[in-house]
Tab-separated table of C-alpha atoms and ligand atoms in Angstrom:
chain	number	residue	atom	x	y	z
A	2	UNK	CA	-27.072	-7.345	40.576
A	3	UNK	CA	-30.831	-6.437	39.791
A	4	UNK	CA	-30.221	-2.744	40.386
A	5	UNK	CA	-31.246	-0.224	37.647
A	6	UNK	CA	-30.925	3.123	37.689
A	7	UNK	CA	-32.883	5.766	35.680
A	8	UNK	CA	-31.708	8.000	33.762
A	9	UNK	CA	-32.801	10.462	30.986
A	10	UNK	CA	-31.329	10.405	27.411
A	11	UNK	CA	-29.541	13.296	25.695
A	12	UNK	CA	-27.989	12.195	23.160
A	13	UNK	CA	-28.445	9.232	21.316
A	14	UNK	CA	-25.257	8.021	18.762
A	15	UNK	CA	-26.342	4.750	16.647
A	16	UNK	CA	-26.830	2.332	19.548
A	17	UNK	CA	-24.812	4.148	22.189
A	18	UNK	CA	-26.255	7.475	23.824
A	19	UNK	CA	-25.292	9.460	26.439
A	20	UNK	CA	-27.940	9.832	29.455
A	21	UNK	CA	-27.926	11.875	33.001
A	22	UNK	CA	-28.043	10.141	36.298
A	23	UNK	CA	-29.083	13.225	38.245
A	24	UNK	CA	-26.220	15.205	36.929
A	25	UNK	CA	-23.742	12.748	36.596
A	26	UNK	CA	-23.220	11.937	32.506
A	27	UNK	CA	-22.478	8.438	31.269
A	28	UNK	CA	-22.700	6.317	28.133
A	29	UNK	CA	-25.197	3.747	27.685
A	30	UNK	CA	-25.889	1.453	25.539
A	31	UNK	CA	-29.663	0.947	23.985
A	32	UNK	CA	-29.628	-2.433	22.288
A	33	UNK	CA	-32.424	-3.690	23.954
A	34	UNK	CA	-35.006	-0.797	23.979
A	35	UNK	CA	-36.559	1.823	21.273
A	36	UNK	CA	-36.148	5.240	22.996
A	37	UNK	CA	-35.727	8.690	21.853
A	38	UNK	CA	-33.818	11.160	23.213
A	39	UNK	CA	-35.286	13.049	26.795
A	40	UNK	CA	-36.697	9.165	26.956
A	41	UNK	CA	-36.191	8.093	30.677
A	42	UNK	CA	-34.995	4.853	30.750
A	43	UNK	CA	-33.947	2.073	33.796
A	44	UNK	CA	-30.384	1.531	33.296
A	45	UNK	CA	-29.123	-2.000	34.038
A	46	UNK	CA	-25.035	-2.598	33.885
A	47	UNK	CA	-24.621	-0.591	31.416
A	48	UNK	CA	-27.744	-1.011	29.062
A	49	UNK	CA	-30.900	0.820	29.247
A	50	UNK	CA	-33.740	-1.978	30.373
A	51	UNK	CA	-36.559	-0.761	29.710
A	52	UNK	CA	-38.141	2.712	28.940
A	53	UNK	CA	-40.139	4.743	31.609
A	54	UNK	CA	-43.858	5.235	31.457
A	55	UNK	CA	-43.837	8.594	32.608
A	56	UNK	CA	-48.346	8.628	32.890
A	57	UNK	CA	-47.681	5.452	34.861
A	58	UNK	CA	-45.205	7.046	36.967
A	59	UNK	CA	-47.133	9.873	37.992
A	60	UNK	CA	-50.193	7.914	37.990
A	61	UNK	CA	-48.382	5.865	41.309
A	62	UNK	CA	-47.812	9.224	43.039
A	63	UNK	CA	-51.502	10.202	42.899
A	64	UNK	CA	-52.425	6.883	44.016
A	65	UNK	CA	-49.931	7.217	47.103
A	66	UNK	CA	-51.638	10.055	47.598
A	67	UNK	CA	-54.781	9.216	48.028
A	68	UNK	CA	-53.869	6.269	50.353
A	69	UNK	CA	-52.664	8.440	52.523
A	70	UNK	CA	-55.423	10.604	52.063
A	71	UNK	CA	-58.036	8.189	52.628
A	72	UNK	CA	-56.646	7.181	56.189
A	73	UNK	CA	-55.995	10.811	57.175
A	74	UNK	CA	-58.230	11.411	60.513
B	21	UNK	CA	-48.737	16.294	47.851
B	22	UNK	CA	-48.133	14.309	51.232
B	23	UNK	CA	-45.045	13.467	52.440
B	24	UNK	CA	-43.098	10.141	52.070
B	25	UNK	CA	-43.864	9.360	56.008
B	26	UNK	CA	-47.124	10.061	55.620
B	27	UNK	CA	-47.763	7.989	52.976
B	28	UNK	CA	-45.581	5.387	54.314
B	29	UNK	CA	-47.615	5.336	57.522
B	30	UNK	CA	-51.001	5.130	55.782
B	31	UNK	CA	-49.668	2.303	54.504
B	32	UNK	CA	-48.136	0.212	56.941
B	33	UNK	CA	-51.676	1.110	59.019
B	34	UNK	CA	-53.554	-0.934	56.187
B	35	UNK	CA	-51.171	-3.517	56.641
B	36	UNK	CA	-51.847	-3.806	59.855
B	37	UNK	CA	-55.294	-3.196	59.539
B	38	UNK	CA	-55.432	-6.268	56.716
B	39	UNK	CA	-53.119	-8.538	58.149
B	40	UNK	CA	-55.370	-8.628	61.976
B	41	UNK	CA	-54.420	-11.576	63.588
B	42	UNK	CA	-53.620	-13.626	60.861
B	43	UNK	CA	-49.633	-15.505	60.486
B	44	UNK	CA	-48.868	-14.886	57.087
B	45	UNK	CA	-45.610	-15.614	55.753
B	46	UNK	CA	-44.316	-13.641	52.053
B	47	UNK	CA	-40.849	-14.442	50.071
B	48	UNK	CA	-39.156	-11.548	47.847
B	49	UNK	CA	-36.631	-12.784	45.051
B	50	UNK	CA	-34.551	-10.277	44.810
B	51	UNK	CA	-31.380	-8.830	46.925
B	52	UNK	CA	-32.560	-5.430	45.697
B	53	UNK	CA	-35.184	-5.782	47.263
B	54	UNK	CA	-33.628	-7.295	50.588
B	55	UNK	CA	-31.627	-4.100	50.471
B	56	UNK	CA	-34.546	-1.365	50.241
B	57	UNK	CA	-36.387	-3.821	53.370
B	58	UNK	CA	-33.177	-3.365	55.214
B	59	UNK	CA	-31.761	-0.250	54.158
B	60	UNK	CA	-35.265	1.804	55.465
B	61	UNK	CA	-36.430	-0.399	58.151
B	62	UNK	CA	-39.520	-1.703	56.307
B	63	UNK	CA	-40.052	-4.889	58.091
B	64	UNK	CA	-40.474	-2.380	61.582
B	65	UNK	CA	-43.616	-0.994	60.161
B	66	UNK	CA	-44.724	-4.494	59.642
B	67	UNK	CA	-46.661	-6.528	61.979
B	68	UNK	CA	-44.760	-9.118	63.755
B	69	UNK	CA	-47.032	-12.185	62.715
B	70	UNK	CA	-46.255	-10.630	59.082
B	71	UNK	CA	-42.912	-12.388	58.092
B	72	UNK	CA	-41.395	-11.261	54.663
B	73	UNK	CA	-37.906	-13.567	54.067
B	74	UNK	CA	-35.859	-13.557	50.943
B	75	UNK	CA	-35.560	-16.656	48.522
B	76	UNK	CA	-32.721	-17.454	45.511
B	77	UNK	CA	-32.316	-14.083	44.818
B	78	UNK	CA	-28.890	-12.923	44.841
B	79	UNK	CA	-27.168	-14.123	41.439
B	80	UNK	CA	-23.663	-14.324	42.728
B	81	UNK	CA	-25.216	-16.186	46.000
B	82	UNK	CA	-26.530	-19.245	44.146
B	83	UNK	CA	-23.763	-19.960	41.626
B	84	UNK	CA	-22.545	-22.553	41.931
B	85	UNK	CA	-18.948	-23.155	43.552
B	86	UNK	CA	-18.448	-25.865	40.072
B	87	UNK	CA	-18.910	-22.291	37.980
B	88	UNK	CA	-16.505	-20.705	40.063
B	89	UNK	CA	-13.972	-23.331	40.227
B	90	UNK	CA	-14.015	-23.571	36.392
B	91	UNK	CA	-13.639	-19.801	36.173
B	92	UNK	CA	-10.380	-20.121	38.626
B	93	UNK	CA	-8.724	-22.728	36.839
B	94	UNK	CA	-8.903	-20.812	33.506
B	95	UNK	CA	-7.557	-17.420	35.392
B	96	UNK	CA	-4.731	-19.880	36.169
B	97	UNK	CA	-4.219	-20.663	33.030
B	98	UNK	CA	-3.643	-17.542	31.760
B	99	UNK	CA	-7.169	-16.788	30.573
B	100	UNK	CA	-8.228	-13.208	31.611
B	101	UNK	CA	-11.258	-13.711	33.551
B	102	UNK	CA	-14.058	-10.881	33.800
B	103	UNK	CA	-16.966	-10.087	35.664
B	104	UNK	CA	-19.506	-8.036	37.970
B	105	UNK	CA	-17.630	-6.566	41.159
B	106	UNK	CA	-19.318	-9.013	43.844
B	107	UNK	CA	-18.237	-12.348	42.317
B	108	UNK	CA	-14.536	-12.319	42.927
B	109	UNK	CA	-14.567	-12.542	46.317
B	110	UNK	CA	-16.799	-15.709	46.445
B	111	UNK	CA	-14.649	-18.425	48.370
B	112	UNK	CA	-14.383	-21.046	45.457
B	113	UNK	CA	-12.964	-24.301	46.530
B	114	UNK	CA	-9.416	-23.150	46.979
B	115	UNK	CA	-9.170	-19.505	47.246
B	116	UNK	CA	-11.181	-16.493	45.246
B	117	UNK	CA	-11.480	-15.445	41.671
B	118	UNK	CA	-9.312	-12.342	43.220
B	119	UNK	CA	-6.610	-14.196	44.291
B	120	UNK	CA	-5.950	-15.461	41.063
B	121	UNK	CA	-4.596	-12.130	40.406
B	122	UNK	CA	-6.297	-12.717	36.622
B	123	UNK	CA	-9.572	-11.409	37.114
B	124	UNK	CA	-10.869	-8.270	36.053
B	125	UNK	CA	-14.168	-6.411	37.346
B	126	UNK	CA	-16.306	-4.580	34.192
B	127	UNK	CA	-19.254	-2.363	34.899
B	128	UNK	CA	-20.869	-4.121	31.369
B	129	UNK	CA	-20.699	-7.683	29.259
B	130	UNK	CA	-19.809	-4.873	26.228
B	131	UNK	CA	-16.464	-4.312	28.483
B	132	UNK	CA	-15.353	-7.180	28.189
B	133	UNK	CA	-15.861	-7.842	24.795
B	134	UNK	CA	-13.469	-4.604	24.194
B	135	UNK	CA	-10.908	-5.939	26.558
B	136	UNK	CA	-10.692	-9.413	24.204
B	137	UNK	CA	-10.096	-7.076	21.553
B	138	UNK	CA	-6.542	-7.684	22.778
B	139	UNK	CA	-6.234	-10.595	25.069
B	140	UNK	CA	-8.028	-14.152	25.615
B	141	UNK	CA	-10.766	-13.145	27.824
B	142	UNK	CA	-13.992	-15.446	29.052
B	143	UNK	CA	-16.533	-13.099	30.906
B	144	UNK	CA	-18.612	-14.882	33.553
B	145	UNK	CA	-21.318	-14.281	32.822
B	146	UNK	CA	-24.008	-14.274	36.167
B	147	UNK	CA	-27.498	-12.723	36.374
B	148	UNK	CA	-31.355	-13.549	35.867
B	149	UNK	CA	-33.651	-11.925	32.975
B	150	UNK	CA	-32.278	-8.519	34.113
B	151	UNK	CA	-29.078	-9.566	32.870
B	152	UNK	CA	-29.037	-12.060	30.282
B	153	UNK	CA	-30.227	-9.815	27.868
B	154	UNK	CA	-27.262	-7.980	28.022
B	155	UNK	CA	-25.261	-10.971	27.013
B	156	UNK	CA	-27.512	-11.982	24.596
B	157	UNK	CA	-26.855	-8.435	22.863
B	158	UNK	CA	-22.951	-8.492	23.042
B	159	UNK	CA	-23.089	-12.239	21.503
B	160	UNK	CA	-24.941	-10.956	18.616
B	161	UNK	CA	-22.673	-8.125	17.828
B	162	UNK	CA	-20.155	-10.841	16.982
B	163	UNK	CA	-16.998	-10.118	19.648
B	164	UNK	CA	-13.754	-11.029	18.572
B	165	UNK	CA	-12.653	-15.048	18.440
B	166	UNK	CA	-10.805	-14.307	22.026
B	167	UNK	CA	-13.572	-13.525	23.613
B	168	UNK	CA	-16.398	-16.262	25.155
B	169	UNK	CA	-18.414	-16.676	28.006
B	170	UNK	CA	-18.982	-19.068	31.124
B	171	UNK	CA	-22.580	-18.931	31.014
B	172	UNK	CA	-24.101	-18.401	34.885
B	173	UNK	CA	-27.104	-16.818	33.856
B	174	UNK	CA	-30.682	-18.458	35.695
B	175	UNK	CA	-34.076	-17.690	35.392
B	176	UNK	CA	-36.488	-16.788	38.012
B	177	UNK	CA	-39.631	-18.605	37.292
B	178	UNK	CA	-38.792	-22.161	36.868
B	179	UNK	CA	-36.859	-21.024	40.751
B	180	UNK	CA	-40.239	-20.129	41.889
B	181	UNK	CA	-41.732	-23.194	40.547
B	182	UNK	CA	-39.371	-25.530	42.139
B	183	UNK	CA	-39.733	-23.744	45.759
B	184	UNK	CA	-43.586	-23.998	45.198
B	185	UNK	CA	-43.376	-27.448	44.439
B	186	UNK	CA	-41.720	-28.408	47.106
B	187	UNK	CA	-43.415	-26.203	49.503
B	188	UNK	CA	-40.985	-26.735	52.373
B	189	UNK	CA	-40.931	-22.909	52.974
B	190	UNK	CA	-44.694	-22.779	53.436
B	191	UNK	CA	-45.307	-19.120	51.472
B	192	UNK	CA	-49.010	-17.619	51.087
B	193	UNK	CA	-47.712	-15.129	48.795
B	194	UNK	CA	-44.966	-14.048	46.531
B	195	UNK	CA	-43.272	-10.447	46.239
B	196	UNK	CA	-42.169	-10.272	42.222
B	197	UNK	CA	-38.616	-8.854	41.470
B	198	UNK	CA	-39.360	-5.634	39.208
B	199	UNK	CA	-36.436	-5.386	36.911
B	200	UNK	CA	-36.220	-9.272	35.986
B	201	UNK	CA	-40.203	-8.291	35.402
B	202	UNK	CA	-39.203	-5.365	33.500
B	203	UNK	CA	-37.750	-8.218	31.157
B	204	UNK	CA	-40.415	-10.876	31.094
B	205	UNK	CA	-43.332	-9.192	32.072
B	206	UNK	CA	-46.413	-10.800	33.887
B	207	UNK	CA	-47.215	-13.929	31.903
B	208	UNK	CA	-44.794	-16.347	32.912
B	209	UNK	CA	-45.980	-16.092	36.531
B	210	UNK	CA	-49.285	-16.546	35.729
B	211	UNK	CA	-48.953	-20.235	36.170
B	212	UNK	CA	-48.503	-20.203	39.751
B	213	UNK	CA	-51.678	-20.806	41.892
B	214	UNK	CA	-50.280	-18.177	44.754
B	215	UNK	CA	-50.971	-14.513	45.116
B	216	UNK	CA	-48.191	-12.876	43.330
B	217	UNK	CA	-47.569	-9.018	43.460
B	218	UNK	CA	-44.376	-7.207	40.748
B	219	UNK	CA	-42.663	-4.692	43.273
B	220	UNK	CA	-40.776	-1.660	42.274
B	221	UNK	CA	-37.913	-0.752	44.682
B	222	UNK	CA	-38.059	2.484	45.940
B	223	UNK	CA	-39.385	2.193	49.791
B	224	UNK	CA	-43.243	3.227	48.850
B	225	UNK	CA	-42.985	0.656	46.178
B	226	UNK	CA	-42.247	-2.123	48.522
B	227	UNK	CA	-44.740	-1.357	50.996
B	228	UNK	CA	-47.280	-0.794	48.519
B	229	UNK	CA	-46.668	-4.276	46.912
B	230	UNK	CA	-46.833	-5.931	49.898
B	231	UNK	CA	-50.206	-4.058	50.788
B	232	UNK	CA	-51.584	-5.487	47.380
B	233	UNK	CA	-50.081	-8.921	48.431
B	234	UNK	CA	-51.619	-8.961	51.791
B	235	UNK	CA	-55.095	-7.841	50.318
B	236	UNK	CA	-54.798	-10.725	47.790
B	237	UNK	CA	-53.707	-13.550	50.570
B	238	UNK	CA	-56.553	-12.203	52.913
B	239	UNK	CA	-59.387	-11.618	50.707
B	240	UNK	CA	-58.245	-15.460	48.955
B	241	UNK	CA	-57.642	-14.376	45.035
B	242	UNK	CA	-54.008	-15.736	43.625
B	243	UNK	CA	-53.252	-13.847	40.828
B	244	UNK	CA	-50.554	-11.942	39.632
B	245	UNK	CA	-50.879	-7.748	39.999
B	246	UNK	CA	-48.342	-5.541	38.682
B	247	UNK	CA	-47.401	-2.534	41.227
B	248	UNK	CA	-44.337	-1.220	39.642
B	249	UNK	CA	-46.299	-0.855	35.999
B	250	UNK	CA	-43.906	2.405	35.125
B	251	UNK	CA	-40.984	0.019	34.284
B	252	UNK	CA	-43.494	-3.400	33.919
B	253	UNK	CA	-45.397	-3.672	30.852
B	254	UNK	CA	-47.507	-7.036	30.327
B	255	UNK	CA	-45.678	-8.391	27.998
B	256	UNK	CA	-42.077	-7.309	28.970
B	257	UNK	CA	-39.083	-6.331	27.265
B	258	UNK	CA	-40.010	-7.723	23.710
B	259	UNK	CA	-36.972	-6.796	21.918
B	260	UNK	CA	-34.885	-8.029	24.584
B	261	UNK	CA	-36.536	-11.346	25.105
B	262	UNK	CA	-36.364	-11.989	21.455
B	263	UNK	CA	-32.497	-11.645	21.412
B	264	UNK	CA	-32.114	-13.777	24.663
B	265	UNK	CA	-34.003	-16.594	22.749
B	266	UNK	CA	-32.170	-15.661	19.521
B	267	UNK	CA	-29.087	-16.669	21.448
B	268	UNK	CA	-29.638	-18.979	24.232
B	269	UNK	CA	-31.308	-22.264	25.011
B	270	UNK	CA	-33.166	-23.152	27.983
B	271	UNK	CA	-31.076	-26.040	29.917
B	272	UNK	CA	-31.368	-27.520	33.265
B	273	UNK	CA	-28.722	-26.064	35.968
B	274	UNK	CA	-28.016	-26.394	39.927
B	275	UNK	CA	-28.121	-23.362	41.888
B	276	UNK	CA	-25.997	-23.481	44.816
B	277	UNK	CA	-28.472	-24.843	47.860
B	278	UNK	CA	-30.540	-26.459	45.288
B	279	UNK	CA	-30.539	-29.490	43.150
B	280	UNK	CA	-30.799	-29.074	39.341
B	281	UNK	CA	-34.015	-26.847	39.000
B	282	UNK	CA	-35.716	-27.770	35.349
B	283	UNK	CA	-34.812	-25.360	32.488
B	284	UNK	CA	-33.627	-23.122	34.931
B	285	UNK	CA	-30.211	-22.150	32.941
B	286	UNK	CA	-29.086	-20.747	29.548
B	287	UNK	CA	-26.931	-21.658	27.036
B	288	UNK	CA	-25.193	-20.891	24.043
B	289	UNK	CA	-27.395	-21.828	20.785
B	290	UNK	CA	-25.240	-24.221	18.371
B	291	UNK	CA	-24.495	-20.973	15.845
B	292	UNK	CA	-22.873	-19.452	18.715
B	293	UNK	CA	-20.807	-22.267	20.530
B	294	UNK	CA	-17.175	-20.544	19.357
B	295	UNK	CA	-18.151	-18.197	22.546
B	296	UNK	CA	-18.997	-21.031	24.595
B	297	UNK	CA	-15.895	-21.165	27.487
B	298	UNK	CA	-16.924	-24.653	28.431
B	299	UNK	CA	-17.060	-26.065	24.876
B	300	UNK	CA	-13.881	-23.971	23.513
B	301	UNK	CA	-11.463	-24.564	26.694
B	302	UNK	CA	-13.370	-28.517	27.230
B	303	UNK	CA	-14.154	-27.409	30.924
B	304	UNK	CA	-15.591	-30.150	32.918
B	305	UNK	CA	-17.804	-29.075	36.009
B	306	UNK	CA	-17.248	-30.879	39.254
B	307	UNK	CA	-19.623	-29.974	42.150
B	308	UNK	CA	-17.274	-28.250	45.449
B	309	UNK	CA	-17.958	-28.993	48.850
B	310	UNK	CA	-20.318	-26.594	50.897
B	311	UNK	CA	-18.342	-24.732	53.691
B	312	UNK	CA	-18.473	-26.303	56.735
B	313	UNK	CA	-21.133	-24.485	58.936
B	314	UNK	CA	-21.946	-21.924	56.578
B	315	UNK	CA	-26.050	-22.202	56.367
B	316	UNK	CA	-26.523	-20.167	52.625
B	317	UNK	CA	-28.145	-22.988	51.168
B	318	UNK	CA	-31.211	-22.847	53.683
B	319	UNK	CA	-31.236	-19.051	53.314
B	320	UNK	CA	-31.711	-19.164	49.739
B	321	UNK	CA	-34.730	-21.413	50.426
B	322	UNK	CA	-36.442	-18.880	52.864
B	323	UNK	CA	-35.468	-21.543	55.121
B	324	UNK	CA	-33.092	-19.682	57.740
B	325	UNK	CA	-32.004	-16.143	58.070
B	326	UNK	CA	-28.440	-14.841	58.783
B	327	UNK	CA	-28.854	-14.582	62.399
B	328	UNK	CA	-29.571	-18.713	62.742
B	329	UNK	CA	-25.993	-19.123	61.600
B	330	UNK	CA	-23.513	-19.306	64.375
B	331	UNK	CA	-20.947	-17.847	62.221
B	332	UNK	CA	-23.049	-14.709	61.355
B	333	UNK	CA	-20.986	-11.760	62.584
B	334	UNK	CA	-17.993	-14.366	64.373
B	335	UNK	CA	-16.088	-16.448	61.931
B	336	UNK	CA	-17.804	-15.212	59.106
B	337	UNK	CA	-17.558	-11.453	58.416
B	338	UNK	CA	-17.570	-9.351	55.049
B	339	UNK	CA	-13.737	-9.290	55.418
B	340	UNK	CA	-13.658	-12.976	55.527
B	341	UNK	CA	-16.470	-14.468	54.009
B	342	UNK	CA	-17.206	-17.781	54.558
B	343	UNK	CA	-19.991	-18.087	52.183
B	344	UNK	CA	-21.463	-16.210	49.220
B	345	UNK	CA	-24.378	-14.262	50.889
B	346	UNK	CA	-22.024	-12.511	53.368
B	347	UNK	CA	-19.994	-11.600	49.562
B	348	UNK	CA	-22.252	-10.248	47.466
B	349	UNK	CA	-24.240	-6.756	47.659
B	350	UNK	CA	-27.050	-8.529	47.008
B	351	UNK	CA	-26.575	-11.537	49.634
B	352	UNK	CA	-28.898	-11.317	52.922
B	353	UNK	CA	-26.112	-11.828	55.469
B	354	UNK	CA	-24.025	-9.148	53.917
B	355	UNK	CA	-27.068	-6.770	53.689
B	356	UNK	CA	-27.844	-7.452	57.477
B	357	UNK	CA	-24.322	-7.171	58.447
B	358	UNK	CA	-23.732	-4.088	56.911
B	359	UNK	CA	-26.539	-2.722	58.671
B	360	UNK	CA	-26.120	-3.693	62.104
B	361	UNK	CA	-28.268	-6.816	62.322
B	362	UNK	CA	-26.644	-9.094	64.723
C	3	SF4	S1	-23.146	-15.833	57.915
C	3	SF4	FE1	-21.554	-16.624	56.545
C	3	SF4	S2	-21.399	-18.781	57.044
C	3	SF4	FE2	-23.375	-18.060	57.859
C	3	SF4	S3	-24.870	-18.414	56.223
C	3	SF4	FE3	-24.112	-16.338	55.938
C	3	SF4	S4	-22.417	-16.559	54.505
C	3	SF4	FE4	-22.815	-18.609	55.294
């Protein structure tokens, strides 16, 4: 029930847009955040969530990183 | 770059490494969740004195059967009935939502506002913070007069407060559900004297929030950290926690396996109450029987898992439920049944 998906705008209509799950194209709807298009968003039956922090995201990754760096013998 | 394993395994070593000796025992809200644990074997690179169960967090799991029944008796009246996939196959009193042969599965609350565009249609509406929002958005776009709603929608944190309260489950640390967080952000958890870590849900995520949770239960802090911040800002979803409390009130509800849990529900401000099913078809909610047997309600209090019930994988099987966590996607005995978990 809690699943979201991301997904990236392309092409934003009023409050509808259409965005790309990893090649598959669907319409969303984007009542409840401000995003512009190429925007990645979390996609939540049918409505985008919330927007993506795309610094935070790759911030995570180099943080994984260097965990696993750190315990590397 | 290092690879996912290797990441993975530098994790689970500081688990290990953090955790020692100690028994330390962590609830997750969220099916979602349950299902990344499951689906990639997280709880093997745990140690064994580290036990992470699941709580109330499987919407269609703690409806109630009094929300279902209500929904069954209008599909037999005529009334269209729609909803998210999972909930028609919940065993209501007498029968399922699908055997009503009125019910209609939607992908979106905006669905079903399209289908009353010609027919008398209540959508059932069922979800936490994730969700509601969504309602909250259709309502104000003013649907047509034959469309309402059966309002199922709960909240998470006055769950979490109850469970707390009552401490029968005997938790040192909560794993945070990332998408209702996505919605209300840190501050409402902020209350709760227990270390408290938001999760993401892909498997690094989980195992890195339950590092940070660890950390926090060992080193003796309780406060909330926020390990999923690309979708989790502090203060949430703004614009779509003003149009949930544009629209709804906060009321007291049961959750199936629980007693009434204190402004745990929503409901239909007085400007809206021509959408409200209960007010517009007078429905009056009457409390169904448990199944015999069936142990859900001690599940969704961290109290049991699936394989305590007797009927886990016998009488009770995905093809023939018996209760609503071997239904839904999101319920813990369909998750471990599905996976081989016996
Ligand atoms: S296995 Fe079936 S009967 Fe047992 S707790 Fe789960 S849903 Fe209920």
């Amino acid at each position: 029930m809690c699943l979201a998906i991301p997904a990236k705008i392309i092409k934003i209509d009023g409050h509808k847009a259409i965005a790309d799950f990893g090649g598959l194209e669907q319409e969303i709807l984007l009542d409840l955040v401000d995003a512009k298009e190429n925007d990645y968003v979390l996609v939540h039956v049918g409505y985008a969530i919330q927007t993506i922090d795309e610094e935070e995201a790759k911030e995570t990754i180099r943080l994984f990183n260097e965990l696993a760096e750190s315990t590397e013998e | 770059m290092q690879s996912s394993q290797k990441i993975a395994r530098a994790l689970s070593n500081k688990i290990h490494d953090t955790v020692g000796d100690r028994e330390i025992k962590l609830m997750h809200v969220c099916g979602t969740h349950e299902a990344a644990i499951v689906k990639h074997g997280i709880r093997a690179l745990l140690p064994e004195n580290l036990n992470v169960i699941m709580g109330p967090g499987c919407p269609v799991c703690i409806t109630p059967k009094s929300e279902i029944d209500a929904a069954m008796k209008l599909a037999e009246e005529g009334v269209t009935i729609t909803t998210f996939g999972d909930l028609l196959r919940v065993p209501g009193s007498n029968g399922s939502l699908a055997s009503t042969g009125k019910a209609k599965i939607v992908q979106s609350v905006s669905r079903a506002a399209e289908i009353a565009e010609h027919e008398e249609t209540v959508f059932m509406a069922i979800g936490f913070e994730t969700t509601a929002p969504t309602t909250a958005s259709a309502i104000l776009r003013h649907p047509p007069d034959n469309f309402s709603i059966l309002c199922s929608h709960r909240l998470i944190p006055p769950a979490i407060k109850w469970l707390l309260e009552r401490g029968e489950a005997k938790l040192n640390g909560l794993l945070l559900p990332g998408h209702v967080s996505t919605i209300i952000g840190v501050r409402p958890y902020e209350a709760f004297p227990v270390p408290q870590v938001i999760a993401g849900f892909e498997p690094l995520d989980v195992l890195y929030g339950l590092h940070m949770l660890v950390k926090q239960v060992v080193e003796g802090r309780a406060t909330v950290e926020n390990a999923y911040p690309r979708a989790v800002r502090y203060d949430g979803n703004v614009k779509a926690l003003k149009m949930m409390n544009d629209v709804f009130n906060q009321v007291d509800a049961v959750w199936r396996g629980f007693p009434t849990i204190s402004k745990s529900g929503l409901m239909l401000k007085d400007e809206f109450q021509q959408y409200d099913a209960v007010k517009k078809y007078g429905i009056r909610l009457k409390e169904g029987k448990p199944a015999k047997g069936c142990r859900c309600d001690e599940l969704l209090r961290g109290l049991a898992t699936p394989t305590d019930c007797p009927l886990f994988g016998k009488k009770c099987l995905p093809t023939s439920p018996i209760g609503p966590c071997m239904v839904s996607r999101e319920g813990m005995c369909k998750i471990w049944f599905d996976a081989g978990i016996r």
